[in-house]
Amino acid sequence: MNQPTPDVPRHEYPRPSWVRDRWLSLNGTWGFEIDRADSGLERGLLERDLGGEITVPFAPESQLSGVGETDYLNAVWYRRVLDVPDDWAGSNVLLHVGAADYDTTVWVDGVEKGRHRGGFTSFTVDLGPADELADAPVLTVRCRDEGRAAQARGKQTREVHGRDAVYGRTTGIWQSVWLEPVPPTHLRRARITPDVGAGAFHLELPVAGPRRDHRIEARLSDDLGEVATTSVSAEADFTPLSTLVVPEDRRRLWSIDDPHLYDLQLRLVAPDGSVVDQVMTYAGLRSVTIDGLAIRINGEVVFQRLVLDQGYYPDGLMTAPTDAALIADIELSKAAGFNGARLHQKVFEERFLFHADRLGYLVWGEFGDWGCREPGGADLDNQRPDASYITQWLEAVERDRNHPSIVGWCPLNETFQKRHDRITVLDDVTRGMFLATKAADPTRPVIDASGYAHRVDETDVWDSHNYEQDPAQFRAAMAPLAEGKPYANAGDEWSLPYRGQPYFCSEFGGIWWNPAAEEGADSWGYGQAVASEEEVYERFQGLVDVLLDDPRMFGYCYTQLTDVFQEQNGIYFFDRSRKLDVDRLRAIQSRPAAIEVAERRGG
């Protein structure tokens, strides 16, 4: 394996769920230039050295990039000379980009090799045969990201500076970049679907490139050794299918208490018996099912005590400074009594999901599109839906569907659409994203849009966002759920009628508390700020008790894990230092929820 040295930033393998032995990190120093007018192609930036430097994978707005420019950038250029290892001869070289915001074009020696649209999803560009990349080719990347464009951007502001619950912008590359050699005929990422009832994994095994009498061999193993094997022909043009049945005495389910993962080796074998391609991955045997108002994991009711995780860092913005920082966020959440998170308004990097898989942490996968509405809205931070939302979201689902930690999908968040208005593009996109998700992954519940406007009759889950700070009023607002009339944002003005789906309050709390805030400081939170730390605990318990007491509530999501810039309603400070006594918060959440008690009593 071409393992980079630890002095390369974010040097760890970027894709733990699909591992080949050979790879080369491109993180580190690149040539860089800001192109504010987006005229660089006409001015010859493709042909000449760039005027500055940047540290990839950190966005130029971040401190860790070495640039730290927070004004509108509109377009940025990257340039690096490639040094392709000699032993990659005979292979095709793939360029993998974890994420780059927003419209990215890739050239090698001035020849365009690929393009991708979208700021949150990973993409791959085939740079061609390694033999043609032997003489120090120049890799150039341009990212266009108009600061005021109405595109999917999550919590990135369109104003000069962040305010309230929106933050600064991220432009260009913000996740790891790396090269990987593959043979002309090679395995593409498999779909691995667990089947708890049958004690099996169903495999879809796509192959790229020409094949003739090739076979795919799969070997499942655990700590005791081989568990099951299968072999399937790969010569047909369709995607080969196969199943690995786990013997009863080796079946071990993935759960938050026992996040067991099986190793899975996949090999593409030529007719002469030689191994053409080999990949290591892993799988968790876990089911998510809906049973009335309950969401069951492996057949058991598990109350989802979720926290809203924005995934921002003071020095890296949307990029974690280290792999250890990803692990720490999960551990900080669990220390406060949460068993999972809504990964809010960005597509998190794959290593976060890998750590969630191995640490037993429940997550809802989400896209970055906060506050979508039709043209003409007054909010400066509106985001406008179009067909690209569906394309980008499907890229995220396809990349992440194998992770057992993901227990639900949330394509949209807080959409604005009046119920009795004409059918609009937003309605089309909402339904399109819902149907596309169900088609791509029928094994998990899908919520059409978290909070605000529920526009799809058959959505699997209903929810609301309620930032009422008075526990008594919060209880009164949530109480009608007992009569099958759940709290809905804007009442019945926005959403179609509730059909008895599982329901949870997927955003609440947001208790505003910054003991160090000076008068006039840029500090924001929901409602009235508390006057003391003790009042935080009293309000937290009052709000949490409302939801734990409700036997029709399958979970909740508290806002939020950390302060983020001016939004100061986190359990931890923005730098992840102590803000509250998390032992007290964990104790408040530790009693069983009413739905769990009813399950144990058979009610």
Coordinates of C-alpha atoms in Angstrom, one line a residue:
M1 CA 0.0 0.0 0.0
N2 CA 1.3 3.5 -0.9
Q3 CA 0.6 4.8 2.6
P4 CA 1.3 8.5 3.0
T5 CA 3.4 9.7 5.9
P6 CA 1.7 11.2 9.0
D7 CA 2.9 14.7 8.1
V8 CA 0.4 14.7 5.2
P9 CA -2.8 16.2 6.5
R10 CA -5.7 13.8 6.8
H11 CA -3.3 11.0 5.8
E12 CA -5.6 8.1 6.7
Y13 CA -7.3 6.0 4.0
P14 CA -10.4 8.0 2.9
R15 CA -12.7 5.1 2.1
P16 CA -12.6 2.3 4.7
S17 CA -15.7 0.6 3.3
W18 CA -14.0 -0.2 -0.1
V19 CA -10.3 -0.8 0.3
R20 CA -7.6 -1.6 -2.2
D21 CA -4.0 -2.2 -1.3
R22 CA -2.5 0.5 -3.5
W23 CA -3.4 4.2 -3.3
L24 CA -1.7 7.6 -3.1
S25 CA -2.9 10.6 -1.1
L26 CA -2.8 13.9 -2.9
N27 CA -3.5 15.9 0.3
G28 CA -0.9 18.5 1.2
T29 CA 0.5 21.5 -0.7
W30 CA -1.0 22.5 -4.1
G31 CA -0.6 25.5 -6.2
F32 CA -3.6 27.7 -5.8
E33 CA -5.2 30.9 -7.1
I34 CA -8.5 32.7 -6.4
D35 CA -10.4 33.6 -9.5
R36 CA -13.1 36.1 -8.3
A37 CA -14.4 37.0 -11.7
D38 CA -14.4 33.4 -12.9
S39 CA -12.3 34.5 -15.9
G40 CA -9.3 32.2 -15.3
L41 CA -9.8 30.0 -18.3
E42 CA -9.8 33.0 -20.6
R43 CA -6.8 34.4 -18.7
G44 CA -4.7 31.3 -19.2
L45 CA -4.7 29.8 -15.7
L46 CA -4.9 26.4 -17.2
E47 CA -1.5 26.8 -18.8
R48 CA 0.6 28.6 -16.2
D49 CA 1.7 28.2 -12.6
L50 CA -0.7 29.6 -10.0
G51 CA 0.1 32.5 -7.8
G52 CA -0.2 31.0 -4.4
E53 CA -0.4 27.8 -2.3
I54 CA -3.0 25.9 -0.3
T55 CA -3.1 22.9 2.0
V56 CA -5.6 20.3 0.7
P57 CA -8.1 19.1 1.8
F58 CA -9.0 22.3 3.7
A59 CA -11.2 24.9 2.0
P60 CA -9.6 28.3 1.3
E61 CA -12.0 30.0 3.8
S62 CA -10.5 27.9 6.7
Q63 CA -7.4 28.6 8.8
L64 CA -6.0 25.1 8.2
S65 CA -5.8 25.8 4.4
G66 CA -3.2 28.5 5.0
V67 CA -5.4 30.9 2.9
G68 CA -8.1 32.0 5.3
E69 CA -10.0 34.2 2.7
T70 CA -13.7 34.4 3.8
D71 CA -15.0 36.9 1.2
Y72 CA -16.8 35.7 -2.0
L73 CA -14.4 33.6 -4.1
N74 CA -16.7 32.5 -7.0
A75 CA -14.0 30.3 -8.5
V76 CA -10.7 28.8 -7.4
W77 CA -7.9 26.9 -9.2
Y78 CA -5.7 24.1 -8.0
R79 CA -2.5 22.8 -9.6
R80 CA -0.2 19.9 -8.8
V81 CA 2.4 17.8 -10.6
L82 CA 1.6 14.0 -10.3
D83 CA 4.2 11.4 -9.5
V84 CA 2.5 8.1 -10.5
P85 CA 4.4 5.1 -9.0
D86 CA 6.2 2.9 -11.6
D87 CA 4.5 -0.2 -10.3
W88 CA 1.1 1.1 -11.4
A89 CA 2.0 0.4 -15.1
G90 CA -0.8 -1.5 -16.9
S91 CA -3.5 0.1 -14.6
N92 CA -5.9 2.9 -15.1
V93 CA -5.5 5.7 -12.6
L94 CA -8.6 7.0 -10.8
L95 CA -8.7 10.4 -9.2
H96 CA -11.1 10.4 -6.2
V97 CA -12.4 13.6 -4.6
G98 CA -14.2 13.3 -1.3
A99 CA -16.1 16.5 -1.9
A100 CA -15.5 19.8 -3.7
D101 CA -17.9 22.8 -3.7
Y102 CA -19.5 23.3 -6.2
D103 CA -18.9 22.8 -10.0
T104 CA -15.6 21.1 -10.5
T105 CA -13.6 20.5 -13.7
V106 CA -10.5 18.3 -13.9
W107 CA -7.7 18.6 -16.5
V108 CA -4.5 16.6 -17.0
D109 CA -1.9 18.5 -19.1
G110 CA -4.6 20.8 -20.3
V111 CA -7.0 18.0 -21.5
E112 CA -10.3 17.9 -19.7
K113 CA -10.9 14.5 -18.0
G114 CA -14.1 15.0 -16.1
R115 CA -16.6 17.3 -14.4
H116 CA -18.8 17.1 -11.4
R117 CA -21.6 19.3 -10.0
G118 CA -22.5 19.4 -6.3
G119 CA -20.7 20.5 -3.2
F120 CA -21.4 17.5 -0.9
T121 CA -20.9 14.3 -2.8
S122 CA -17.8 12.3 -3.7
F123 CA -16.8 11.7 -7.3
T124 CA -14.2 9.9 -9.3
V125 CA -12.5 10.8 -12.6
D126 CA -10.6 8.3 -14.7
L127 CA -7.3 9.9 -15.6
G128 CA -6.4 7.2 -18.1
P129 CA -3.7 4.5 -18.3
A130 CA -0.8 4.9 -15.8
D131 CA 1.7 4.5 -18.7
E132 CA 0.4 7.8 -20.2
L133 CA 0.9 9.6 -16.9
A134 CA 4.5 8.7 -16.4
D135 CA 6.2 12.0 -17.3
A136 CA 5.1 14.3 -14.4
P137 CA 1.7 15.3 -15.8
V138 CA 0.1 18.4 -14.4
L139 CA -3.2 18.0 -12.7
T140 CA -5.4 21.1 -12.7
V141 CA -8.7 21.5 -10.9
R142 CA -11.1 24.4 -11.1
C143 CA -14.0 24.8 -8.7
R144 CA -16.8 27.3 -9.4
D145 CA -18.9 28.3 -6.5
E146 CA -20.8 31.5 -6.9
G147 CA -21.4 32.9 -3.4
R148 CA -24.9 34.2 -3.9
A149 CA -26.1 31.3 -6.2
A150 CA -29.4 29.6 -5.2
Q151 CA -27.8 26.1 -5.1
A152 CA -27.8 23.3 -2.5
R153 CA -25.3 24.5 0.1
G154 CA -26.6 23.5 3.5
K155 CA -25.7 26.0 6.3
Q156 CA -23.5 28.2 4.1
T157 CA -24.6 31.8 4.0
R158 CA -25.2 33.8 0.9
E159 CA -24.5 37.0 2.9
V160 CA -21.0 38.3 3.5
H161 CA -20.9 36.9 7.0
G162 CA -22.8 34.1 8.8
R163 CA -25.7 35.0 11.1
D164 CA -28.1 33.1 13.4
A165 CA -28.1 29.4 12.3
V166 CA -26.1 29.9 9.1
Y167 CA -22.3 30.0 8.8
G168 CA -19.6 31.0 6.5
R169 CA -19.0 29.6 3.0
T170 CA -16.9 26.6 1.9
T171 CA -15.4 26.8 -1.6
G172 CA -13.5 24.3 -3.6
I173 CA -11.9 21.0 -2.3
W174 CA -12.9 20.2 1.3
Q175 CA -12.4 16.4 1.6
S176 CA -9.5 14.2 0.8
V177 CA -8.1 13.8 -2.7
W178 CA -6.3 10.6 -3.7
L179 CA -5.2 8.4 -6.6
E180 CA -5.9 4.7 -7.0
P181 CA -4.8 2.3 -9.7
V182 CA -7.3 -0.3 -11.1
P183 CA -7.0 -2.8 -13.8
P184 CA -9.0 -2.2 -17.0
T185 CA -11.5 -4.7 -15.7
H186 CA -12.2 -4.1 -12.1
L187 CA -14.8 -4.3 -9.3
R188 CA -17.1 -1.4 -8.8
R189 CA -18.5 -0.7 -5.3
A190 CA -20.8 -3.5 -4.3
R191 CA -24.3 -3.1 -2.8
I192 CA -24.5 -5.2 0.4
T193 CA -28.0 -5.7 1.8
P194 CA -28.3 -7.4 5.2
D195 CA -31.2 -9.8 5.7
V196 CA -31.6 -10.5 9.4
G197 CA -34.5 -12.9 8.9
A198 CA -32.6 -15.1 6.6
G199 CA -29.2 -14.6 8.4
A200 CA -27.7 -13.5 5.1
F201 CA -26.1 -10.8 3.0
H202 CA -27.4 -10.2 -0.5
L203 CA -24.7 -8.8 -2.8
E204 CA -24.9 -6.8 -6.0
L205 CA -21.5 -6.9 -7.6
P206 CA -21.0 -4.5 -10.6
V207 CA -17.9 -4.9 -12.8
A208 CA -16.4 -2.2 -14.9
G209 CA -14.6 -2.9 -18.2
P210 CA -14.5 -5.8 -20.6
R211 CA -14.8 -9.3 -19.1
R212 CA -14.7 -12.8 -20.5
D213 CA -15.2 -15.8 -18.3
H214 CA -14.4 -13.8 -15.2
R215 CA -15.7 -14.8 -11.8
I216 CA -16.3 -12.9 -8.5
E217 CA -15.4 -14.7 -5.3
A218 CA -16.7 -13.4 -2.0
R219 CA -15.4 -14.5 1.4
L220 CA -17.1 -13.4 4.7
S221 CA -15.1 -13.8 7.9
D222 CA -15.1 -12.9 11.5
D223 CA -12.6 -13.1 14.4
L224 CA -12.9 -16.9 14.2
G225 CA -12.1 -17.1 10.5
E226 CA -14.1 -17.9 7.4
V227 CA -17.9 -17.7 7.8
A228 CA -19.2 -18.1 4.3
T229 CA -18.1 -18.0 0.7
T230 CA -19.8 -17.7 -2.7
S231 CA -18.7 -17.4 -6.3
V232 CA -20.6 -16.0 -9.3
S233 CA -20.0 -15.5 -13.0
A234 CA -19.1 -11.9 -14.0
E235 CA -19.0 -12.3 -17.7
A236 CA -22.6 -11.1 -18.4
D237 CA -23.3 -7.4 -19.0
F238 CA -25.8 -7.2 -16.1
T239 CA -24.8 -6.8 -12.4
P240 CA -24.0 -10.2 -10.9
L241 CA -26.1 -11.1 -7.8
S242 CA -25.2 -13.5 -5.0
T243 CA -26.0 -14.3 -1.4
L244 CA -23.8 -15.2 1.6
V245 CA -25.7 -17.2 4.2
V246 CA -24.3 -16.9 7.7
P247 CA -24.5 -20.2 9.7
E248 CA -26.7 -19.9 12.8
D249 CA -23.8 -20.4 15.2
R250 CA -21.9 -17.5 13.6
R251 CA -24.8 -15.0 13.4
R252 CA -24.1 -11.9 15.4
L253 CA -26.2 -8.8 14.9
W254 CA -25.0 -5.2 14.6
S255 CA -26.4 -3.0 17.4
I256 CA -25.5 0.0 19.5
D257 CA -24.5 -2.4 22.3
D258 CA -22.6 -4.8 20.1
P259 CA -21.5 -3.1 16.8
H260 CA -20.3 -6.3 15.2
L261 CA -18.8 -6.1 11.7
Y262 CA -18.0 -9.0 9.4
D263 CA -15.0 -8.6 7.1
L264 CA -15.8 -9.2 3.4
Q265 CA -13.2 -9.9 0.8
L266 CA -14.2 -9.6 -2.9
R267 CA -12.0 -10.9 -5.7
L268 CA -12.3 -10.7 -9.5
V269 CA -10.7 -13.8 -10.9
A270 CA -9.7 -14.4 -14.5
P271 CA -10.2 -17.7 -16.4
D272 CA -6.6 -18.7 -15.7
G273 CA -7.2 -18.4 -11.9
S274 CA -5.2 -15.1 -11.5
V275 CA -6.7 -12.4 -9.3
V276 CA -7.5 -9.4 -11.5
D277 CA -8.8 -7.2 -8.7
Q278 CA -9.3 -7.5 -4.9
V279 CA -11.2 -5.3 -2.5
M280 CA -11.8 -5.5 1.3
T281 CA -14.9 -4.2 2.8
Y282 CA -17.2 -5.0 5.8
A283 CA -20.8 -5.6 6.6
G284 CA -23.2 -5.4 9.6
L285 CA -26.1 -7.8 10.0
R286 CA -28.8 -5.3 11.0
S287 CA -32.5 -4.6 10.2
V288 CA -34.6 -1.4 10.4
T289 CA -38.3 -1.9 10.3
I290 CA -41.5 0.1 10.9
D291 CA -44.1 -1.5 13.3
G292 CA -47.0 0.9 13.8
L293 CA -45.6 3.9 15.6
A294 CA -42.3 2.2 16.4
I295 CA -39.1 1.9 14.5
R296 CA -37.4 -1.4 15.4
I297 CA -33.8 -2.2 15.1
N298 CA -33.3 -6.0 14.8
G299 CA -36.9 -6.4 15.9
E300 CA -36.4 -4.4 19.1
V301 CA -37.7 -1.0 19.9
V302 CA -34.7 1.3 20.4
F303 CA -35.6 4.9 21.4
Q304 CA -33.4 7.1 19.3
R305 CA -31.8 9.7 21.5
L306 CA -30.3 11.8 18.7
V307 CA -28.3 15.0 18.7
L308 CA -28.0 17.5 15.9
D309 CA -24.5 17.4 14.6
Q310 CA -23.5 20.2 12.2
G311 CA -20.0 18.8 11.6
Y312 CA -18.2 22.2 11.7
Y313 CA -14.8 22.9 13.3
P314 CA -13.3 26.3 14.2
D315 CA -10.1 25.8 12.1
G316 CA -11.4 23.4 9.4
L317 CA -15.0 24.6 8.8
M318 CA -16.7 21.6 7.3
T319 CA -13.5 19.6 7.3
A320 CA -12.4 17.8 10.5
P321 CA -8.8 18.7 11.3
T322 CA -7.9 15.1 12.1
D323 CA -9.4 11.7 12.0
A324 CA -9.3 11.7 15.8
A325 CA -11.7 14.7 15.7
L326 CA -14.3 12.6 14.0
I327 CA -14.1 9.9 16.7
A328 CA -14.1 12.5 19.4
D329 CA -17.4 13.9 18.2
I330 CA -19.1 10.5 18.5
E331 CA -17.6 9.9 21.9
L332 CA -18.6 13.4 23.1
S333 CA -22.2 12.7 22.0
K334 CA -22.3 9.3 23.7
A335 CA -20.8 10.8 26.9
A336 CA -23.8 13.2 27.1
G337 CA -26.3 10.3 26.8
F338 CA -27.1 10.3 23.1
N339 CA -27.1 7.1 21.0
G340 CA -27.0 8.7 17.6
A341 CA -27.2 11.9 15.5
R342 CA -28.8 13.6 12.6
L343 CA -25.8 14.4 10.5
H344 CA -27.2 17.8 9.7
Q345 CA -27.1 19.7 6.4
K346 CA -24.0 18.2 4.9
V347 CA -23.0 14.8 3.6
F348 CA -20.4 13.7 6.2
E349 CA -17.1 12.1 5.0
E350 CA -17.0 8.3 4.8
R351 CA -14.6 8.0 7.7
F352 CA -17.2 9.4 10.1
L353 CA -19.6 6.7 9.0
F354 CA -16.9 4.1 9.4
H355 CA -16.4 5.2 13.0
A356 CA -20.1 5.2 13.6
D357 CA -20.3 1.7 12.3
R358 CA -17.6 0.4 14.6
L359 CA -18.7 2.4 17.7
G360 CA -22.4 1.5 17.5
Y361 CA -23.8 5.0 16.8
L362 CA -27.1 5.5 15.0
V363 CA -27.2 8.2 12.3
W364 CA -29.7 9.7 9.8
G365 CA -28.1 10.6 6.5
E366 CA -29.0 14.0 5.2
F367 CA -28.4 16.4 2.3
G368 CA -27.4 20.0 2.5
D369 CA -30.5 22.0 1.4
W370 CA -31.8 23.9 4.4
G371 CA -34.9 26.0 3.8
C372 CA -35.8 25.2 0.2
R373 CA -38.6 27.2 -1.2
E374 CA -39.9 28.5 -4.5
P375 CA -38.5 31.6 -6.1
G376 CA -39.8 34.8 -4.7
G377 CA -39.3 34.1 -1.0
A378 CA -37.9 36.9 1.2
D379 CA -35.3 35.0 3.1
L380 CA -31.8 35.8 1.8
D381 CA -30.6 32.3 2.5
N382 CA -33.2 30.4 0.5
Q383 CA -32.1 27.4 -1.5
R384 CA -33.8 26.6 -4.8
P385 CA -34.7 23.0 -5.7
D386 CA -34.0 21.6 -9.2
A387 CA -33.2 18.3 -10.8
S388 CA -29.6 18.4 -9.6
Y389 CA -30.9 17.9 -6.0
I390 CA -32.1 14.4 -7.0
T391 CA -28.8 13.6 -8.8
Q392 CA -26.6 14.7 -6.0
W393 CA -28.7 13.0 -3.3
L394 CA -28.6 9.7 -5.2
E395 CA -24.8 9.9 -5.3
A396 CA -24.8 10.2 -1.5
V397 CA -27.2 7.3 -1.0
E398 CA -25.3 5.1 -3.4
R399 CA -22.0 5.9 -1.6
D400 CA -23.3 5.3 1.9
R401 CA -26.1 2.7 1.8
N402 CA -23.8 -0.2 3.0
H403 CA -23.2 1.5 6.4
P404 CA -25.1 -0.3 9.2
S405 CA -25.0 2.8 11.4
I406 CA -27.4 4.6 9.0
V407 CA -30.9 3.9 10.2
G408 CA -32.8 6.5 8.1
W409 CA -32.6 9.0 5.2
C410 CA -33.5 12.6 5.2
P411 CA -33.3 14.1 1.7
L412 CA -34.7 17.6 2.6
N413 CA -34.8 19.8 5.7
E414 CA -37.3 22.6 6.5
T415 CA -39.0 23.1 3.1
F416 CA -41.4 25.9 2.7
Q417 CA -44.5 25.1 0.6
K418 CA -48.1 25.9 1.4
R419 CA -50.4 23.0 1.2
H420 CA -53.1 24.5 -1.0
D421 CA -50.7 26.2 -3.5
R422 CA -50.3 24.9 -7.0
I423 CA -48.0 22.0 -7.4
T424 CA -44.5 23.4 -7.9
V425 CA -40.9 22.5 -8.7
L426 CA -40.4 22.0 -4.9
D427 CA -43.2 19.5 -4.8
D428 CA -41.7 17.6 -7.8
V429 CA -38.2 17.6 -6.3
T430 CA -39.5 16.5 -2.9
R431 CA -41.4 13.6 -4.4
G432 CA -38.6 12.8 -6.7
M433 CA -36.0 12.6 -3.9
F434 CA -38.3 10.5 -1.8
L435 CA -39.1 8.0 -4.6
A436 CA -35.5 7.9 -5.7
T437 CA -34.3 7.1 -2.2
K438 CA -36.9 4.3 -1.8
A439 CA -35.8 2.8 -5.1
A440 CA -32.1 3.0 -4.3
D441 CA -32.5 1.7 -0.8
P442 CA -35.8 0.0 0.3
T443 CA -34.3 -1.2 3.6
R444 CA -34.5 2.0 5.6
P445 CA -37.2 4.5 6.4
V446 CA -37.2 7.8 4.5
I447 CA -38.7 11.1 5.6
D448 CA -39.8 13.3 2.8
A449 CA -38.7 16.5 4.5
S450 CA -37.7 17.0 8.1
G451 CA -39.9 19.5 9.7
Y452 CA -42.2 22.1 8.1
A453 CA -43.8 20.9 4.9
H454 CA -44.6 17.1 4.6
R455 CA -45.6 16.8 0.9
V456 CA -45.5 13.1 0.3
D457 CA -48.5 11.1 1.5
E458 CA -46.6 7.8 1.8
T459 CA -43.6 9.2 3.7
D460 CA -42.4 6.6 6.1
V461 CA -41.9 9.0 9.0
W462 CA -43.5 12.2 10.2
D463 CA -41.7 14.8 12.4
S464 CA -41.7 18.4 13.5
H465 CA -39.2 21.0 14.8
N466 CA -40.3 22.8 17.9
Y467 CA -38.0 25.2 19.7
E468 CA -40.5 26.2 22.4
Q469 CA -38.3 26.8 25.5
D470 CA -41.0 26.6 28.2
P471 CA -41.4 22.9 29.1
A472 CA -45.1 23.3 30.0
Q473 CA -45.9 25.0 26.7
F474 CA -43.8 22.4 24.9
R475 CA -45.8 19.6 26.5
A476 CA -49.1 21.2 25.6
A477 CA -47.9 21.6 22.0
M478 CA -46.9 17.9 21.7
A479 CA -49.8 16.5 23.6
P480 CA -52.3 16.1 20.6
L481 CA -50.1 13.3 19.3
A482 CA -52.1 11.1 21.7
E483 CA -55.2 11.8 19.6
G484 CA -53.4 11.1 16.3
K485 CA -53.0 14.9 15.7
P486 CA -49.3 15.5 16.0
Y487 CA -47.7 18.9 16.3
A488 CA -47.0 20.2 12.8
N489 CA -45.0 23.3 11.8
A490 CA -47.5 25.9 10.6
G491 CA -50.4 23.5 11.5
D492 CA -52.2 22.2 8.5
E493 CA -51.1 25.1 6.3
W494 CA -48.0 23.4 4.9
S495 CA -48.4 19.6 5.2
L496 CA -50.6 16.9 3.9
P497 CA -52.6 15.1 6.6
Y498 CA -50.9 12.8 9.0
R499 CA -51.4 9.2 8.2
G500 CA -50.4 7.5 11.5
Q501 CA -46.7 7.1 10.7
P502 CA -43.9 6.9 13.3
Y503 CA -43.4 10.3 14.7
F504 CA -40.6 12.2 16.5
C505 CA -39.6 15.7 17.3
S506 CA -36.5 15.9 15.2
E507 CA -35.3 19.3 16.4
F508 CA -35.9 20.8 19.8
G509 CA -34.0 22.4 22.6
G510 CA -31.3 24.7 21.2
I511 CA -30.9 26.2 24.7
W512 CA -29.0 29.5 24.4
W513 CA -26.2 29.6 26.9
N514 CA -22.8 31.3 26.7
P515 CA -21.4 32.1 30.1
A516 CA -18.5 34.0 28.6
A517 CA -20.5 36.2 26.1
E518 CA -19.9 39.9 26.6
E519 CA -22.7 42.4 26.2
G520 CA -23.2 43.2 22.5
A521 CA -21.3 40.1 21.4
D522 CA -22.4 38.1 18.4
S523 CA -24.3 35.4 20.1
W524 CA -27.5 33.7 19.0
G525 CA -29.7 30.8 20.1
Y526 CA -33.4 29.9 20.3
G527 CA -35.8 31.8 22.4
Q528 CA -34.6 33.6 25.5
A529 CA -31.1 32.8 26.7
V530 CA -31.0 31.2 30.1
A531 CA -29.6 33.1 33.1
S532 CA -27.4 30.4 34.6
E533 CA -25.9 27.0 34.0
E534 CA -28.4 25.4 36.5
E535 CA -31.2 26.8 34.4
V536 CA -29.8 24.9 31.4
Y537 CA -30.2 21.6 33.2
E538 CA -33.7 22.4 34.4
R539 CA -34.9 23.4 30.9
F540 CA -33.1 20.4 29.3
Q541 CA -34.8 18.0 31.7
G542 CA -38.2 19.6 31.3
L543 CA -38.1 19.4 27.5
V544 CA -36.6 15.9 27.4
D545 CA -39.1 14.5 29.9
V546 CA -42.0 15.6 27.6
L547 CA -40.7 13.4 24.8
L548 CA -39.6 10.5 27.0
D549 CA -43.0 10.4 28.6
D550 CA -44.9 10.1 25.2
P551 CA -45.4 6.4 24.2
R552 CA -46.2 7.4 20.7
M553 CA -42.7 9.1 20.2
F554 CA -40.0 6.8 18.7
G555 CA -37.2 9.2 19.4
Y556 CA -36.0 12.8 19.4
C557 CA -33.1 15.0 18.2
Y558 CA -31.7 17.7 20.5
T559 CA -30.1 20.8 19.1
Q560 CA -27.1 20.6 19.2
L561 CA -23.8 18.9 19.9
T562 CA -21.6 22.0 19.8
D563 CA -21.7 25.8 19.5
V564 CA -21.0 26.8 15.9
F565 CA -19.7 30.3 15.5
Q566 CA -22.4 32.7 16.7
E567 CA -24.9 29.9 17.2
Q568 CA -24.3 29.2 20.9
N569 CA -26.7 26.6 21.9
G570 CA -24.4 23.5 22.0
I571 CA -23.7 21.0 24.7
Y572 CA -20.0 21.7 24.2
F573 CA -18.2 24.9 23.1
F574 CA -17.2 25.1 19.5
D575 CA -13.7 23.9 20.3
R576 CA -15.2 20.8 22.0
S577 CA -14.2 21.9 25.4
R578 CA -16.4 21.5 28.5
K579 CA -19.5 23.8 28.6
L580 CA -21.9 21.7 30.7
D581 CA -21.8 18.8 33.1
V582 CA -22.5 16.0 30.5
D583 CA -22.9 13.4 33.4
R584 CA -26.0 15.3 34.4
L585 CA -27.3 15.4 30.8
R586 CA -26.6 11.7 30.4
A587 CA -28.5 11.0 33.7
I588 CA -31.5 13.0 32.5
Q589 CA -31.7 10.9 29.3
S590 CA -30.9 7.6 31.0
R591 CA -34.4 6.5 32.0
P592 CA -36.3 4.3 29.6
A593 CA -38.7 6.1 27.2
A594 CA -42.4 5.3 27.5
I595 CA -42.4 3.4 24.1
E596 CA -39.6 1.1 25.4
V597 CA -41.5 0.5 28.7
A598 CA -44.6 -0.4 26.7
E599 CA -42.6 -2.7 24.5
R600 CA -41.3 -4.6 27.5
R601 CA -44.8 -4.9 29.0
G602 CA -46.2 -6.1 25.7
G603 CA -48.3 -3.0 25.4

